[in-house]
Amino acid sequence: MHVQEWLETVPPLAIYLLVGLVIGLESLGIPLPGEIILVSSALLASQHGDIDPVVLGACATAGAIIGDSIGYAIGRRGGRPLLAWLGGKFPRHFSEAHIATAERSFQKWGMWAVFFGRFVALLRIFAGPLAGVLRMPYWKFLTANVLGGILWAGGTTAVIYYVGVVAESWLKRFSWLGLVVAVLIGLTSFLVLKRKAKQAQSRAAEAEPVPAGQ
């Protein structure tokens, strides 16, 4: 069953709790589709008056901030052995290459990596635990965590909700033609972002120093 179709069968209170829980678990380092759940719930809120977008955004924000904070505490206590353990449990997400990429981002950008990492799927999972492992000062982490959580969770909810409201009205006017255009725009945006991400990853790989003897 599609995520949004399934959410339509869930009571509003359960949706608020589910969004906060999934985003919180993702933020503390467990690979879960937090963004998909949030976007689907915000779209559902734009179509059904039973779901309050303000409450939804608040739950998403709380989950993001609390989850990242727990991840930070776990990372600070567990250290690098924790990353090795996560690599064994979730090799697709916590591979050595992914950890190295995230660590370079933290070393280069510091607390900004926590803030902007909220908007990048890979760094969103890493941000809390890795900040703890690298022993980033907590006040820096908390500042970036709170600001990033509010902007990402609250902003995503607001944008998707209002776009959904406008899109629903617009699609009713233009029927299937509007749907085709919307899908094409979304697909083009996805491909452009995917291409830019690959280019950034290639540049990072090329910038890596080659170990002596190789």
mmCIF file of C-alpha atoms in Angstrom, residues 84-195:
data_model
loop_
_atom_site.group_PDB
_atom_site.id
_atom_site.type_symbol
_atom_site.label_atom_id
_atom_site.label_comp_id
_atom_site.label_asym_id
_atom_site.label_seq_id
_atom_site.Cartn_x
_atom_site.Cartn_y
_atom_site.Cartn_z
ATOM 1 C CA ALA A 84 31.689 0.377 13.379
ATOM 2 C CA TRP A 85 28.671 -1.310 14.975
ATOM 3 C CA LEU A 86 26.259 0.756 12.878
ATOM 4 C CA GLY A 87 28.294 -0.139 9.788
ATOM 5 C CA GLY A 88 27.695 -3.812 10.540
ATOM 6 C CA LYS A 89 23.967 -3.307 11.107
ATOM 7 C CA PHE A 90 23.336 -0.827 8.268
ATOM 8 C CA PRO A 91 26.177 -1.284 5.744
ATOM 9 C CA ARG A 92 24.294 0.563 3.015
ATOM 10 C CA HIS A 93 24.081 3.755 5.056
ATOM 11 C CA PHE A 94 27.046 3.530 7.439
ATOM 12 C CA SER A 95 29.724 2.280 5.065
ATOM 13 C CA GLU A 96 33.290 3.520 5.561
ATOM 14 C CA ALA A 97 32.948 5.727 2.465
ATOM 15 C CA HIS A 98 29.770 7.371 3.797
ATOM 16 C CA ILE A 99 31.310 7.883 7.230
ATOM 17 C CA ALA A 100 34.412 9.445 5.658
ATOM 18 C CA THR A 101 32.280 11.782 3.518
ATOM 19 C CA ALA A 102 30.207 12.874 6.514
ATOM 20 C CA GLU A 103 33.298 13.327 8.672
ATOM 21 C CA ARG A 104 34.937 15.559 6.055
ATOM 22 C CA SER A 105 31.797 17.693 6.021
ATOM 23 C CA PHE A 106 31.903 18.050 9.800
ATOM 24 C CA GLN A 107 35.599 18.882 9.864
ATOM 25 C CA LYS A 108 35.175 21.499 7.153
ATOM 26 C CA TRP A 109 31.886 23.114 8.173
ATOM 27 C CA GLY A 110 31.529 22.358 11.890
ATOM 28 C CA MET A 111 28.108 23.263 13.284
ATOM 29 C CA TRP A 112 26.911 24.243 9.792
ATOM 30 C CA ALA A 113 27.198 20.558 8.867
ATOM 31 C CA VAL A 114 24.596 19.823 11.558
ATOM 32 C CA PHE A 115 22.357 22.659 10.340
ATOM 33 C CA PHE A 116 22.525 21.950 6.601
ATOM 34 C CA GLY A 117 22.844 18.205 7.184
ATOM 35 C CA ARG A 118 19.202 18.242 8.215
ATOM 36 C CA PHE A 119 18.328 18.819 4.531
ATOM 37 C CA VAL A 120 20.519 15.963 3.186
ATOM 38 C CA ALA A 121 19.320 12.382 3.702
ATOM 39 C CA LEU A 122 22.778 10.927 4.419
ATOM 40 C CA LEU A 123 23.882 13.666 6.830
ATOM 41 C CA ARG A 124 20.467 13.704 8.496
ATOM 42 C CA ILE A 125 21.137 10.175 9.749
ATOM 43 C CA PHE A 126 24.768 10.903 10.659
ATOM 44 C CA ALA A 127 24.474 14.388 12.169
ATOM 45 C CA GLY A 128 23.643 13.537 15.775
ATOM 46 C CA PRO A 129 25.837 10.469 16.370
ATOM 47 C CA LEU A 130 28.805 11.828 14.394
ATOM 48 C CA ALA A 131 28.707 15.192 16.167
ATOM 49 C CA GLY A 132 28.880 13.267 19.443
ATOM 50 C CA VAL A 133 31.708 11.013 18.250
ATOM 51 C CA LEU A 134 33.715 14.059 17.131
ATOM 52 C CA ARG A 135 32.901 15.730 20.476
ATOM 53 C CA MET A 136 31.497 18.902 19.007
ATOM 54 C CA PRO A 137 30.741 21.370 21.850
ATOM 55 C CA TYR A 138 27.165 20.727 22.872
ATOM 56 C CA TRP A 139 26.066 24.373 22.734
ATOM 57 C CA LYS A 140 27.167 24.550 19.083
ATOM 58 C CA PHE A 141 25.429 21.288 18.293
ATOM 59 C CA LEU A 142 22.236 22.307 20.097
ATOM 60 C CA THR A 143 22.068 25.691 18.333
ATOM 61 C CA ALA A 144 22.485 24.132 14.886
ATOM 62 C CA ASN A 145 20.173 21.238 15.806
ATOM 63 C CA VAL A 146 17.303 23.472 16.957
ATOM 64 C CA LEU A 147 17.567 25.931 14.058
ATOM 65 C CA GLY A 148 17.949 23.155 11.482
ATOM 66 C CA GLY A 149 15.102 21.127 12.977
ATOM 67 C CA ILE A 150 12.700 24.072 12.970
ATOM 68 C CA LEU A 151 13.578 25.159 9.444
ATOM 69 C CA TRP A 152 13.568 21.661 7.936
ATOM 70 C CA ALA A 153 10.590 20.081 9.701
ATOM 71 C CA GLY A 154 8.461 23.207 10.068
ATOM 72 C CA GLY A 155 9.445 24.594 6.676
ATOM 73 C CA THR A 156 8.854 21.313 4.841
ATOM 74 C CA THR A 157 5.444 20.925 6.461
ATOM 75 C CA ALA A 158 4.407 24.487 5.580
ATOM 76 C CA VAL A 159 5.666 24.353 1.987
ATOM 77 C CA ILE A 160 4.165 20.943 1.192
ATOM 78 C CA TYR A 161 0.874 21.853 2.888
ATOM 79 C CA TYR A 162 0.379 25.108 0.967
ATOM 80 C CA VAL A 163 1.638 23.633 -2.302
ATOM 81 C CA GLY A 164 -0.806 20.757 -1.775
ATOM 82 C CA VAL A 165 -3.714 23.144 -1.204
ATOM 83 C CA VAL A 166 -2.872 25.161 -4.326
ATOM 84 C CA ALA A 167 -2.114 22.059 -6.386
ATOM 85 C CA GLU A 168 -5.412 20.404 -5.468
ATOM 86 C CA SER A 169 -7.363 23.448 -6.648
ATOM 87 C CA TRP A 170 -5.193 23.800 -9.744
ATOM 88 C CA LEU A 171 -5.457 20.125 -10.691
ATOM 89 C CA LYS A 172 -9.229 20.250 -10.400
ATOM 90 C CA ARG A 173 -9.218 22.937 -13.109
ATOM 91 C CA PHE A 174 -6.773 21.332 -15.502
ATOM 92 C CA SER A 175 -7.412 17.664 -14.748
ATOM 93 C CA TRP A 176 -4.870 15.162 -16.118
ATOM 94 C CA LEU A 177 -2.863 17.805 -18.021
ATOM 95 C CA GLY A 178 -1.937 19.521 -14.772
ATOM 96 C CA LEU A 179 -0.989 16.199 -13.226
ATOM 97 C CA VAL A 180 1.349 15.401 -16.138
ATOM 98 C CA VAL A 181 3.025 18.811 -15.876
ATOM 99 C CA ALA A 182 3.431 18.466 -12.104
ATOM 100 C CA VAL A 183 4.997 15.008 -12.475
ATOM 101 C CA LEU A 184 7.383 16.242 -15.192
ATOM 102 C CA ILE A 185 8.485 19.200 -13.058
ATOM 103 C CA GLY A 186 9.033 16.952 -10.050
ATOM 104 C CA LEU A 187 10.959 14.379 -12.100
ATOM 105 C CA THR A 188 13.173 17.048 -13.680
ATOM 106 C CA SER A 189 13.955 18.554 -10.275
ATOM 107 C CA PHE A 190 14.811 15.118 -8.896
ATOM 108 C CA LEU A 191 17.162 14.313 -11.791
ATOM 109 C CA VAL A 192 18.928 17.685 -11.511
ATOM 110 C CA LEU A 193 19.465 17.258 -7.759
ATOM 111 C CA LYS A 194 20.650 13.687 -8.259
ATOM 112 C CA ARG A 195 23.147 14.795 -10.904
#
